[in-house]
Every structure is written in C-alpha cells, then in structure tokens.
mmCIF file of C-alpha atoms in Angstrom:
data_model
loop_
_atom_site.group_PDB
_atom_site.id
_atom_site.type_symbol
_atom_site.label_atom_id
_atom_site.label_comp_id
_atom_site.label_asym_id
_atom_site.label_seq_id
_atom_site.Cartn_x
_atom_site.Cartn_y
_atom_site.Cartn_z
ATOM 1 C CA UNK A 1 98.949 107.103 93.523
ATOM 2 C CA UNK A 2 100.808 107.713 90.257
ATOM 3 C CA UNK A 3 100.449 104.875 87.775
ATOM 4 C CA UNK A 4 103.330 102.748 86.531
ATOM 5 C CA UNK A 5 104.138 102.385 82.840
ATOM 6 C CA UNK A 6 104.956 105.321 80.603
ATOM 7 C CA UNK A 7 102.020 107.639 79.708
ATOM 8 C CA UNK A 8 103.875 108.784 76.583
ATOM 9 C CA UNK A 9 102.978 108.085 72.948
ATOM 10 C CA UNK A 10 105.337 107.618 70.041
ATOM 11 C CA UNK A 11 105.396 110.179 67.257
ATOM 12 C CA UNK A 12 104.238 113.017 69.506
ATOM 13 C CA UNK A 13 106.066 115.970 71.032
ATOM 14 C CA UNK A 14 109.323 115.626 72.958
ATOM 15 C CA UNK A 15 109.018 113.079 75.777
ATOM 16 C CA UNK A 16 109.552 115.580 78.581
ATOM 17 C CA UNK A 17 106.851 117.876 77.153
ATOM 18 C CA UNK A 18 104.358 115.004 76.821
ATOM 19 C CA UNK A 19 105.030 114.024 80.410
ATOM 20 C CA UNK A 20 104.646 117.613 81.631
ATOM 21 C CA UNK A 21 101.333 117.913 79.742
ATOM 22 C CA UNK A 22 100.099 114.598 81.204
ATOM 23 C CA UNK A 23 100.847 115.673 84.787
ATOM 24 C CA UNK A 24 99.425 119.167 84.142
ATOM 25 C CA UNK A 25 96.108 117.666 82.990
ATOM 26 C CA UNK A 26 95.812 115.744 86.269
ATOM 27 C CA UNK A 27 96.674 118.813 88.308
ATOM 28 C CA UNK A 28 94.009 120.866 86.538
ATOM 29 C CA UNK A 29 91.416 118.074 86.917
ATOM 30 C CA UNK A 30 92.132 117.801 90.650
ATOM 31 C CA UNK A 31 93.401 114.227 90.418
ATOM 32 C CA UNK A 32 96.707 115.503 91.750
ATOM 33 C CA UNK A 33 95.407 117.732 94.548
ATOM 34 C CA UNK A 34 96.975 121.044 95.657
ATOM 35 C CA UNK A 35 99.716 120.382 98.170
ATOM 36 C CA UNK A 36 100.200 116.775 97.014
ATOM 37 C CA UNK A 37 103.788 115.642 97.272
ATOM 38 C CA UNK A 38 105.105 114.013 94.097
ATOM 39 C CA UNK A 39 107.484 111.029 94.200
ATOM 40 C CA UNK A 40 111.174 111.725 93.692
ATOM 41 C CA UNK A 41 112.533 112.030 90.172
ATOM 42 C CA UNK A 42 114.348 108.711 90.567
ATOM 43 C CA UNK A 43 111.153 106.940 91.644
ATOM 44 C CA UNK A 44 109.161 108.484 88.784
ATOM 45 C CA UNK A 45 111.848 107.396 86.326
ATOM 46 C CA UNK A 46 111.507 103.818 87.577
ATOM 47 C CA UNK A 47 107.687 103.871 87.591
ATOM 48 C CA UNK A 48 107.470 105.210 84.030
ATOM 49 C CA UNK A 49 110.570 103.508 82.644
ATOM 50 C CA UNK A 50 111.994 106.876 81.554
ATOM 51 C CA UNK A 51 115.417 108.434 81.896
ATOM 52 C CA UNK A 52 116.217 110.721 84.808
ATOM 53 C CA UNK A 53 116.988 113.496 82.271
ATOM 54 C CA UNK A 54 113.441 113.266 80.845
ATOM 55 C CA UNK A 55 111.876 113.387 84.324
ATOM 56 C CA UNK A 56 114.002 116.394 85.344
ATOM 57 C CA UNK A 57 113.143 118.280 82.141
ATOM 58 C CA UNK A 58 109.413 117.598 82.671
ATOM 59 C CA UNK A 59 109.598 118.836 86.272
ATOM 60 C CA UNK A 60 111.472 121.960 85.141
ATOM 61 C CA UNK A 61 108.677 122.620 82.642
ATOM 62 C CA UNK A 62 105.999 122.234 85.358
ATOM 63 C CA UNK A 63 107.920 124.633 87.621
ATOM 64 C CA UNK A 64 108.048 127.049 84.689
ATOM 65 C CA UNK A 65 104.251 126.785 84.400
ATOM 66 C CA UNK A 66 103.975 127.352 88.178
ATOM 67 C CA UNK A 67 102.073 124.087 88.641
ATOM 68 C CA UNK A 68 104.573 122.571 91.063
ATOM 69 C CA UNK A 69 107.063 123.947 93.559
ATOM 70 C CA UNK A 70 110.334 122.536 94.830
ATOM 71 C CA UNK A 71 111.018 122.825 98.555
ATOM 72 C CA UNK A 72 114.605 122.228 99.506
ATOM 73 C CA UNK A 73 114.880 119.263 101.847
ATOM 74 C CA UNK A 74 111.173 118.388 101.502
ATOM 75 C CA UNK A 75 110.523 117.454 97.879
ATOM 76 C CA UNK A 76 108.291 118.522 94.991
ATOM 77 C CA UNK A 77 104.648 119.511 95.572
ATOM 78 C CA UNK A 78 101.628 120.482 93.511
ATOM 79 C CA UNK A 79 101.109 124.197 94.106
ATOM 80 C CA UNK A 80 98.542 125.071 96.755
ATOM 81 C CA UNK A 81 97.857 128.490 95.177
ATOM 82 C CA UNK A 82 94.683 128.156 93.027
ATOM 83 C CA UNK A 83 95.537 131.320 91.053
ATOM 84 C CA UNK A 84 98.914 129.911 90.091
ATOM 85 C CA UNK A 85 97.216 126.992 88.309
ATOM 86 C CA UNK A 86 95.962 129.390 85.617
ATOM 87 C CA UNK A 87 98.922 131.770 85.609
ATOM 88 C CA UNK A 88 101.096 132.195 82.527
ATOM 89 C CA UNK A 89 104.389 133.984 82.912
ATOM 90 C CA UNK A 90 104.279 137.492 81.507
ATOM 91 C CA UNK A 91 107.554 138.466 79.798
ATOM 92 C CA UNK A 92 108.139 142.007 78.546
ATOM 93 C CA UNK A 93 110.362 142.682 75.527
ATOM 94 C CA UNK A 94 111.514 146.295 75.614
ATOM 95 C CA UNK A 95 112.745 148.220 72.593
ATOM 96 C CA UNK A 96 114.114 151.642 73.489
ATOM 97 C CA UNK A 97 113.677 153.291 70.107
ATOM 98 C CA UNK A 98 111.244 153.132 67.199
ATOM 99 C CA UNK A 99 112.613 150.938 64.441
ATOM 100 C CA UNK A 100 111.347 148.423 61.918
ATOM 101 C CA UNK A 101 114.716 146.871 61.043
ATOM 102 C CA UNK A 102 114.860 143.347 59.660
ATOM 103 C CA UNK A 103 117.090 142.381 62.585
ATOM 104 C CA UNK A 104 114.470 143.483 65.152
ATOM 105 C CA UNK A 105 111.731 141.696 63.213
ATOM 106 C CA UNK A 106 113.853 138.523 63.343
ATOM 107 C CA UNK A 107 114.151 138.911 67.118
ATOM 108 C CA UNK A 108 110.419 139.464 67.548
ATOM 109 C CA UNK A 109 109.521 136.458 65.391
ATOM 110 C CA UNK A 110 111.966 134.300 67.367
ATOM 111 C CA UNK A 111 110.567 135.458 70.710
ATOM 112 C CA UNK A 112 106.965 134.884 69.571
ATOM 113 C CA UNK A 113 107.892 131.320 68.599
ATOM 114 C CA UNK A 114 109.640 130.735 71.923
ATOM 115 C CA UNK A 115 106.800 132.221 73.969
ATOM 116 C CA UNK A 116 104.444 129.629 72.465
ATOM 117 C CA UNK A 117 106.947 126.845 73.062
ATOM 118 C CA UNK A 118 107.490 127.833 76.709
ATOM 119 C CA UNK A 119 103.814 128.722 77.279
ATOM 120 C CA UNK A 120 104.295 132.294 78.421
ATOM 121 C CA UNK A 121 102.887 135.644 77.282
ATOM 122 C CA UNK A 122 105.159 138.057 75.402
ATOM 123 C CA UNK A 123 104.499 141.799 75.623
ATOM 124 C CA UNK A 124 106.510 143.888 73.108
ATOM 125 C CA UNK A 125 106.837 147.374 74.631
ATOM 126 C CA UNK A 126 108.396 150.489 73.081
ATOM 127 C CA UNK A 127 109.758 152.527 75.981
ATOM 128 C CA UNK A 128 112.606 154.953 76.555
ATOM 129 C CA UNK A 129 115.169 153.544 79.017
ATOM 130 C CA UNK A 130 113.938 155.820 81.814
ATOM 131 C CA UNK A 131 110.367 154.456 81.360
ATOM 132 C CA UNK A 132 111.203 150.735 81.551
ATOM 133 C CA UNK A 133 111.100 150.401 85.357
ATOM 134 C CA UNK A 134 107.672 152.016 85.572
ATOM 135 C CA UNK A 135 106.323 149.854 82.736
ATOM 136 C CA UNK A 136 107.632 146.644 84.354
ATOM 137 C CA UNK A 137 105.706 147.518 87.526
ATOM 138 C CA UNK A 138 102.591 148.711 85.643
ATOM 139 C CA UNK A 139 102.263 145.456 83.692
ATOM 140 C CA UNK A 140 103.323 143.286 86.668
ATOM 141 C CA UNK A 141 105.911 141.549 84.526
ATOM 142 C CA UNK A 142 107.430 138.284 85.676
ATOM 143 C CA UNK A 143 110.584 139.062 83.689
ATOM 144 C CA UNK A 144 111.994 141.533 81.173
ATOM 145 C CA UNK A 145 114.137 141.194 78.053
ATOM 146 C CA UNK A 146 115.653 144.481 76.810
ATOM 147 C CA UNK A 147 116.914 144.898 73.232
ATOM 148 C CA UNK A 148 120.486 146.016 73.791
ATOM 149 C CA UNK A 149 121.130 147.976 70.599
ATOM 150 C CA UNK A 150 122.095 151.338 72.067
ATOM 151 C CA UNK A 151 123.257 152.695 75.376
ATOM 152 C CA UNK A 152 121.022 150.881 77.870
ATOM 153 C CA UNK A 153 122.483 151.662 81.322
ATOM 154 C CA UNK A 154 123.693 148.643 83.266
ATOM 155 C CA UNK A 155 122.186 150.208 86.399
ATOM 156 C CA UNK A 156 118.704 149.808 84.895
ATOM 157 C CA UNK A 157 118.970 146.015 84.852
ATOM 158 C CA UNK A 158 120.380 145.991 88.388
ATOM 159 C CA UNK A 159 117.487 148.144 89.671
ATOM 160 C CA UNK A 160 114.894 145.900 88.008
ATOM 161 C CA UNK A 161 116.489 142.850 89.591
ATOM 162 C CA UNK A 162 116.685 144.480 93.009
ATOM 163 C CA UNK A 163 112.923 145.159 92.781
ATOM 164 C CA UNK A 164 112.177 141.506 92.048
ATOM 165 C CA UNK A 165 111.891 141.571 88.234
ATOM 166 C CA UNK A 166 114.482 139.310 86.579
ATOM 167 C CA UNK A 167 115.885 141.168 83.570
ATOM 168 C CA UNK A 168 118.379 140.527 80.778
ATOM 169 C CA UNK A 169 119.885 142.533 77.940
ATOM 170 C CA UNK A 170 119.437 140.760 74.607
ATOM 171 C CA UNK A 171 121.540 140.979 71.423
ATOM 172 C CA UNK A 172 124.837 142.847 71.776
ATOM 173 C CA UNK A 173 126.974 141.890 74.796
ATOM 174 C CA UNK A 174 128.923 144.800 76.258
ATOM 175 C CA UNK A 175 131.828 144.157 78.593
ATOM 176 C CA UNK A 176 130.428 146.223 81.470
ATOM 177 C CA UNK A 177 127.096 144.358 81.367
ATOM 178 C CA UNK A 178 128.208 140.880 80.274
ATOM 179 C CA UNK A 179 126.976 139.278 83.526
ATOM 180 C CA UNK A 180 123.345 139.934 82.545
ATOM 181 C CA UNK A 181 123.583 139.984 78.733
ATOM 182 C CA UNK A 182 122.804 137.236 76.227
ATOM 183 C CA UNK A 183 123.735 137.473 72.569
ATOM 184 C CA UNK A 184 126.996 137.867 70.742
ATOM 185 C CA UNK A 185 130.178 139.795 71.495
ATOM 186 C CA UNK A 186 131.079 142.583 69.048
ATOM 187 C CA UNK A 187 134.645 142.386 70.300
ATOM 188 C CA UNK A 188 134.877 138.674 69.526
ATOM 189 C CA UNK A 189 133.138 138.833 66.147
ATOM 190 C CA UNK A 190 135.613 141.486 64.906
ATOM 191 C CA UNK A 191 138.535 139.601 66.419
ATOM 192 C CA UNK A 192 137.431 136.473 64.532
ATOM 193 C CA UNK A 193 137.066 138.424 61.264
ATOM 194 C CA UNK A 194 140.553 139.909 61.577
ATOM 195 C CA UNK A 195 141.974 136.493 62.491
ATOM 196 C CA UNK A 196 140.321 134.947 59.417
ATOM 197 C CA UNK A 197 141.763 137.553 57.020
ATOM 198 C CA UNK A 198 145.236 137.575 58.548
ATOM 199 C CA UNK A 199 145.146 133.779 58.389
ATOM 200 C CA UNK A 200 144.825 134.155 54.612
ATOM 201 C CA UNK A 201 147.959 136.316 54.633
ATOM 202 C CA UNK A 202 146.481 139.845 54.669
ATOM 203 C CA UNK A 203 148.278 142.616 56.538
ATOM 204 C CA UNK A 204 146.676 145.683 54.938
ATOM 205 C CA UNK A 205 143.092 145.762 56.234
ATOM 206 C CA UNK A 206 140.357 148.362 55.816
ATOM 207 C CA UNK A 207 137.189 148.876 57.871
ATOM 208 C CA UNK A 208 133.817 150.463 57.066
ATOM 209 C CA UNK A 209 130.826 151.391 59.247
ATOM 210 C CA UNK A 210 128.114 153.925 58.563
ATOM 211 C CA UNK A 211 126.346 154.377 61.904
ATOM 212 C CA UNK A 212 129.147 155.217 64.306
ATOM 213 C CA UNK A 213 126.697 156.937 66.687
ATOM 214 C CA UNK A 214 125.280 153.503 67.528
ATOM 215 C CA UNK A 215 127.085 151.791 70.409
ATOM 216 C CA UNK A 216 127.536 148.367 68.724
ATOM 217 C CA UNK A 217 129.241 149.976 65.711
ATOM 218 C CA UNK A 218 131.529 152.033 67.932
ATOM 219 C CA UNK A 219 132.438 148.821 69.720
ATOM 220 C CA UNK A 220 133.231 147.177 66.396
ATOM 221 C CA UNK A 221 135.529 150.018 65.381
ATOM 222 C CA UNK A 222 137.330 149.957 68.747
ATOM 223 C CA UNK A 223 137.635 146.171 68.516
ATOM 224 C CA UNK A 224 139.071 146.425 65.000
ATOM 225 C CA UNK A 225 141.734 148.891 66.142
ATOM 226 C CA UNK A 226 142.550 146.684 69.154
ATOM 227 C CA UNK A 227 142.874 143.595 66.940
ATOM 228 C CA UNK A 228 145.215 145.438 64.564
ATOM 229 C CA UNK A 229 147.338 146.658 67.492
ATOM 230 C CA UNK A 230 147.430 143.176 69.005
ATOM 231 C CA UNK A 231 148.829 141.739 65.756
ATOM 232 C CA UNK A 232 151.150 144.735 65.202
ATOM 233 C CA UNK A 233 149.560 145.390 61.805
ATOM 234 C CA UNK A 234 149.888 148.755 60.047
ATOM 235 C CA UNK A 235 146.846 151.051 60.314
ATOM 236 C CA UNK A 236 146.164 153.346 57.369
ATOM 237 C CA UNK A 237 143.483 155.861 58.385
ATOM 238 C CA UNK A 238 142.552 156.375 54.733
ATOM 239 C CA UNK A 239 141.308 152.778 54.727
ATOM 240 C CA UNK A 240 139.052 153.302 57.764
ATOM 241 C CA UNK A 241 135.730 155.105 57.381
ATOM 242 C CA UNK A 242 133.203 155.334 60.227
ATOM 243 C CA UNK A 243 130.680 157.595 58.450
ATOM 244 C CA UNK A 244 130.108 155.729 55.198
ATOM 245 C CA UNK A 245 126.323 155.716 55.479
ATOM 246 C CA UNK A 246 125.612 157.131 51.999
ATOM 247 C CA UNK A 247 126.478 155.767 48.588
ATOM 248 C CA UNK A 248 128.651 158.747 47.663
ATOM 249 C CA UNK A 249 130.901 158.214 50.714
ATOM 250 C CA UNK A 250 131.356 154.563 49.783
ATOM 251 C CA UNK A 251 132.082 155.504 46.171
ATOM 252 C CA UNK A 252 134.710 157.979 47.405
ATOM 253 C CA UNK A 253 136.294 155.230 49.496
ATOM 254 C CA UNK A 254 136.763 152.951 46.478
ATOM 255 C CA UNK A 255 138.006 155.864 44.342
ATOM 256 C CA UNK A 256 141.246 156.030 46.344
ATOM 257 C CA UNK A 257 144.449 155.514 44.419
ATOM 258 C CA UNK A 258 145.513 152.727 46.779
ATOM 259 C CA UNK A 259 143.190 150.316 48.576
ATOM 260 C CA UNK A 260 143.812 147.681 51.267
ATOM 261 C CA UNK A 261 144.061 144.052 50.209
ATOM 262 C CA UNK A 262 141.108 143.121 52.451
ATOM 263 C CA UNK A 263 138.100 145.045 53.755
ATOM 264 C CA UNK A 264 135.800 144.349 56.721
ATOM 265 C CA UNK A 265 132.295 145.766 56.281
ATOM 266 C CA UNK A 266 131.301 146.202 59.926
ATOM 267 C CA UNK A 267 127.768 147.462 59.223
ATOM 268 C CA UNK A 268 125.220 145.116 57.655
ATOM 269 C CA UNK A 269 123.312 148.071 56.192
ATOM 270 C CA UNK A 270 126.257 148.893 53.910
ATOM 271 C CA UNK A 271 126.652 145.509 52.203
ATOM 272 C CA UNK A 272 124.504 146.199 49.124
ATOM 273 C CA UNK A 273 125.963 149.694 48.692
ATOM 274 C CA UNK A 274 129.490 148.291 48.902
ATOM 275 C CA UNK A 275 128.712 145.683 46.220
ATOM 276 C CA UNK A 276 127.211 148.370 43.985
ATOM 277 C CA UNK A 277 130.305 150.536 44.332
ATOM 278 C CA UNK A 278 132.675 147.603 43.703
ATOM 279 C CA UNK A 279 130.840 146.927 40.450
ATOM 280 C CA UNK A 280 130.884 150.611 39.433
ATOM 281 C CA UNK A 281 134.659 150.807 39.982
ATOM 282 C CA UNK A 282 135.365 147.479 38.300
ATOM 283 C CA UNK A 283 137.119 146.056 41.371
ATOM 284 C CA UNK A 284 137.448 142.270 41.156
ATOM 285 C CA UNK A 285 136.519 140.357 44.300
ATOM 286 C CA UNK A 286 138.505 138.511 45.553
ATOM 287 C CA UNK A 287 141.118 138.958 42.782
ATOM 288 C CA UNK A 288 141.963 142.554 43.697
ATOM 289 C CA UNK A 289 140.212 142.956 47.034
ATOM 290 C CA UNK A 290 138.908 140.488 49.627
ATOM 291 C CA UNK A 291 135.669 141.663 51.304
ATOM 292 C CA UNK A 292 134.212 140.229 54.515
ATOM 293 C CA UNK A 293 130.864 141.324 56.018
ATOM 294 C CA UNK A 294 129.767 141.290 59.659
ATOM 295 C CA UNK A 295 126.117 140.145 59.956
ATOM 296 C CA UNK A 296 123.702 138.947 57.315
ATOM 297 C CA UNK A 297 122.442 141.949 55.315
ATOM 298 C CA UNK A 298 118.846 142.117 54.123
ATOM 299 C CA UNK A 299 118.349 139.743 51.175
ATOM 300 C CA UNK A 300 121.917 138.377 51.189
ATOM 301 C CA UNK A 301 121.075 136.248 48.139
ATOM 302 C CA UNK A 302 120.945 139.483 46.067
ATOM 303 C CA UNK A 303 124.514 140.511 46.895
ATOM 304 C CA UNK A 304 126.672 140.766 43.780
ATOM 305 C CA UNK A 305 129.351 139.707 44.367
ATOM 306 C CA UNK A 306 128.259 137.367 47.205
ATOM 307 C CA UNK A 307 130.104 138.240 50.412
ATOM 308 C CA UNK A 308 131.588 135.846 52.946
ATOM 309 C CA UNK A 309 130.251 136.818 56.367
ATOM 310 C CA UNK A 310 129.325 135.867 59.891
ATOM 311 C CA UNK A 311 125.623 135.045 60.214
ATOM 312 C CA UNK A 312 124.314 135.902 63.667
ATOM 313 C CA UNK A 313 122.102 133.166 65.115
ATOM 314 C CA UNK A 314 119.165 135.332 66.237
ATOM 315 C CA UNK A 315 116.896 132.416 67.168
ATOM 316 C CA UNK A 316 119.774 130.807 69.053
ATOM 317 C CA UNK A 317 120.546 133.748 71.309
ATOM 318 C CA UNK A 318 116.834 134.541 71.764
ATOM 319 C CA UNK A 319 116.304 130.955 72.958
ATOM 320 C CA UNK A 320 119.288 131.255 75.291
ATOM 321 C CA UNK A 321 117.912 134.558 76.613
ATOM 322 C CA UNK A 322 114.416 133.188 77.179
ATOM 323 C CA UNK A 323 115.750 130.057 78.908
ATOM 324 C CA UNK A 324 118.049 132.103 81.128
ATOM 325 C CA UNK A 325 115.277 134.504 82.092
ATOM 326 C CA UNK A 326 112.767 131.728 82.837
ATOM 327 C CA UNK A 327 115.312 129.948 84.991
ATOM 328 C CA UNK A 328 115.869 133.165 86.925
ATOM 329 C CA UNK A 329 112.101 133.649 87.317
ATOM 330 C CA UNK A 330 111.813 130.116 88.677
ATOM 331 C CA UNK A 331 114.994 130.407 90.771
ATOM 332 C CA UNK A 332 116.573 127.591 88.803
ATOM 333 C CA UNK A 333 120.236 127.081 87.872
ATOM 334 C CA UNK A 334 121.886 129.665 85.636
ATOM 335 C CA UNK A 335 121.971 128.898 81.916
ATOM 336 C CA UNK A 336 125.267 129.798 80.255
ATOM 337 C CA UNK A 337 125.219 130.787 76.597
ATOM 338 C CA UNK A 338 127.978 130.726 73.992
ATOM 339 C CA UNK A 339 128.914 134.377 73.452
ATOM 340 C CA UNK A 340 129.624 133.757 69.795
ATOM 341 C CA UNK A 341 126.117 132.857 68.614
ATOM 342 C CA UNK A 342 127.217 133.292 64.998
ATOM 343 C CA UNK A 343 128.468 131.084 62.208
ATOM 344 C CA UNK A 344 130.785 131.510 59.234
ATOM 345 C CA UNK A 345 129.209 131.674 55.750
ATOM 346 C CA UNK A 346 131.674 131.051 52.930
ATOM 347 C CA UNK A 347 130.680 132.910 49.757
ATOM 348 C CA UNK A 348 134.031 133.071 47.980
ATOM 349 C CA UNK A 349 134.774 136.789 48.469
ATOM 350 C CA UNK A 350 138.045 136.290 50.381
ATOM 351 C CA UNK A 351 141.337 134.858 49.169
ATOM 352 C CA UNK A 352 145.043 135.334 49.867
ATOM 353 C CA UNK A 353 146.289 138.809 48.910
ATOM 354 C CA UNK A 354 147.424 139.400 45.324
ATOM 355 C CA UNK A 355 151.135 139.800 44.679
ATOM 356 C CA UNK A 356 151.901 143.518 44.319
#
C-alpha cells in the first residue's frame, strides 16, 4: 500500500526527482517487491497531492533507471529482474579523431554533467568510424553518441540501431542524417548570418574559413553560396577564401585594394587572427567593415575588436541528445530538439554599410 500525503520536502531537488528517489529507495529495500503493480499516475497524483506532470516525470526517471517497466494495457510494475535493480545505463561517446579542441572539451564537460544528472555511466571512446560497431558490442553499450565533426557515414548509425544499440550523431546536423542527429544546422546558422547582414543593408559580403577539408566548414561555404544565390547578391571570388588557416593568408586577404562591406568569419579558429590583421591594416570595425563570426572562439573576451557572433549552446544540444538517446533506450516518445541551438551575441562589430 502506497501512503497518502506527499513524501517531498521543500528546498530540495526538483519534485519529480525527489519522488523518483523516494520510490527507488523502497524498491531497493524490498518494500515495493519485484513484480508489484504500481497505482496509475492519476491515482498517485491524488494520493500525494501532486500534479500529473510531476508523477509522469518521476515515472519516466524510474524507467530510465530500469527500476520499473510499463506494460501496454496492463500498467506499471516494479521490475522483476534483480540485476536490473543495480544496472546503470552505459552510454558511449565516440570521437573519431584525436583532438583536444575547446569545443570538444565543452561537449565532454556537458556530457559528464548530464550523466550524473541522469544517473548513467559515460564512456568516452576514441575510435575510427569503422571501429565503432565493434566497440559498442565489446562494451555492451546501452546507447551511443557520436561526435559528428567529420564524415561519419549515416549507414553506421543505421547499422548500430538495427543491432539494438540506439545511436545518435551529436553536434553538426547534416541533411542526409538529420533524422538521427542532434545539434545545430550549419545551413541555418549561415543563412541566419547572411540574413542579419543583408538586413543591415549589406550586399557585398565576404566569407572566410581555414579548414575546408572538414565537412562542417565545407557545408558552411556551400550554405553561404546558396544564401547569396537565393538573395541574388553579387559574388566576388576575391572576397571568399576557404584556405585562410595561416596569418599570412589572412593578412593577404585584408591587403586587397577593395574589400566587401561585411565579412562572415565561418571558422571560429580564425577569429583572433582576423582581429590581429584588422588592427595591423588599420581597418575600422564597423566603420569601414562589418565583421560577424560563426561560433564562440576561444577566449572571446580577448577579441579586439569584439566580434558579434552566434554562440552555439553546447550544453543545450548535449542535453537534447542525451534525453533523446535515453528515451530511445527506454522506448519512450521521441524528443524533438530545436535545430538552431545557438544564440546571437551583439558585440557592436556590425553596422549598416558606409556610403561609398
């Protein structure tokens, strides 16, 4: 018999988490025996004087911990599998190349935080794409998140799923794999940047990236060209550089006799080099040139001049990815994420074009 009156305390964790912890303690102690059928969510809400939303969230959390199971048409039951009572979900996070970028560190820190919040184990694994399937089986993973920074084949995710391992691509969302990707759209982020600058009155736009061999940066270039075509804006190839990785190439760009009125820096790794070159050439921002950056660079507070930009919400899309994956593991409803997952940061580096 489940008691009446709320077991929750004020000033503690979220109500649904307190309730899930309270029920979990009674399952582990044996008070709620394996196979016991729990009252309906509506009845529990009435007994504990809680909202139906709180009860549902608590039950979802207990399903996530594998302490209860839902049986369609029968109800909700305490699991009868004794091993499941001590089982924590094991989630693999695959990185397909060796890197120590700030962006990846942000993702790892976010996923560590979320793994504690959702009470699952996170296994960071460096594997080439062709090794991921074998590793998922070797570690008996309950689910897999794959850092989608380069050309991860869509077929890989489909094969993992067909073998019973829910899997998602995390970070960049490519069109051909959007159905199982969580993150932000490179196409949309460039489209929004172009829309912002043209909204200020700019028609002569430039574009810089330095790592064109990387799939996300190629997507950004293609999206920039598509956005210019869509708006019937003139494209000057001298104002587009897709190999500006080194300082001397950026300096050469700003040494041109004629520059665009606005520039999109499509590679976060170039932001500090661009600012250095602007200073060296005495180019006033935004008086002579408006500059907009995609992504937060490392130490954005040190940019001189400060650059307006889109800040990608790494924790936000990692949370969306973890929630989506856990719902797939537990055969719950699909979680739909906002593809943008970025926000505008105004730093004063963009203005209407000067009169020439």
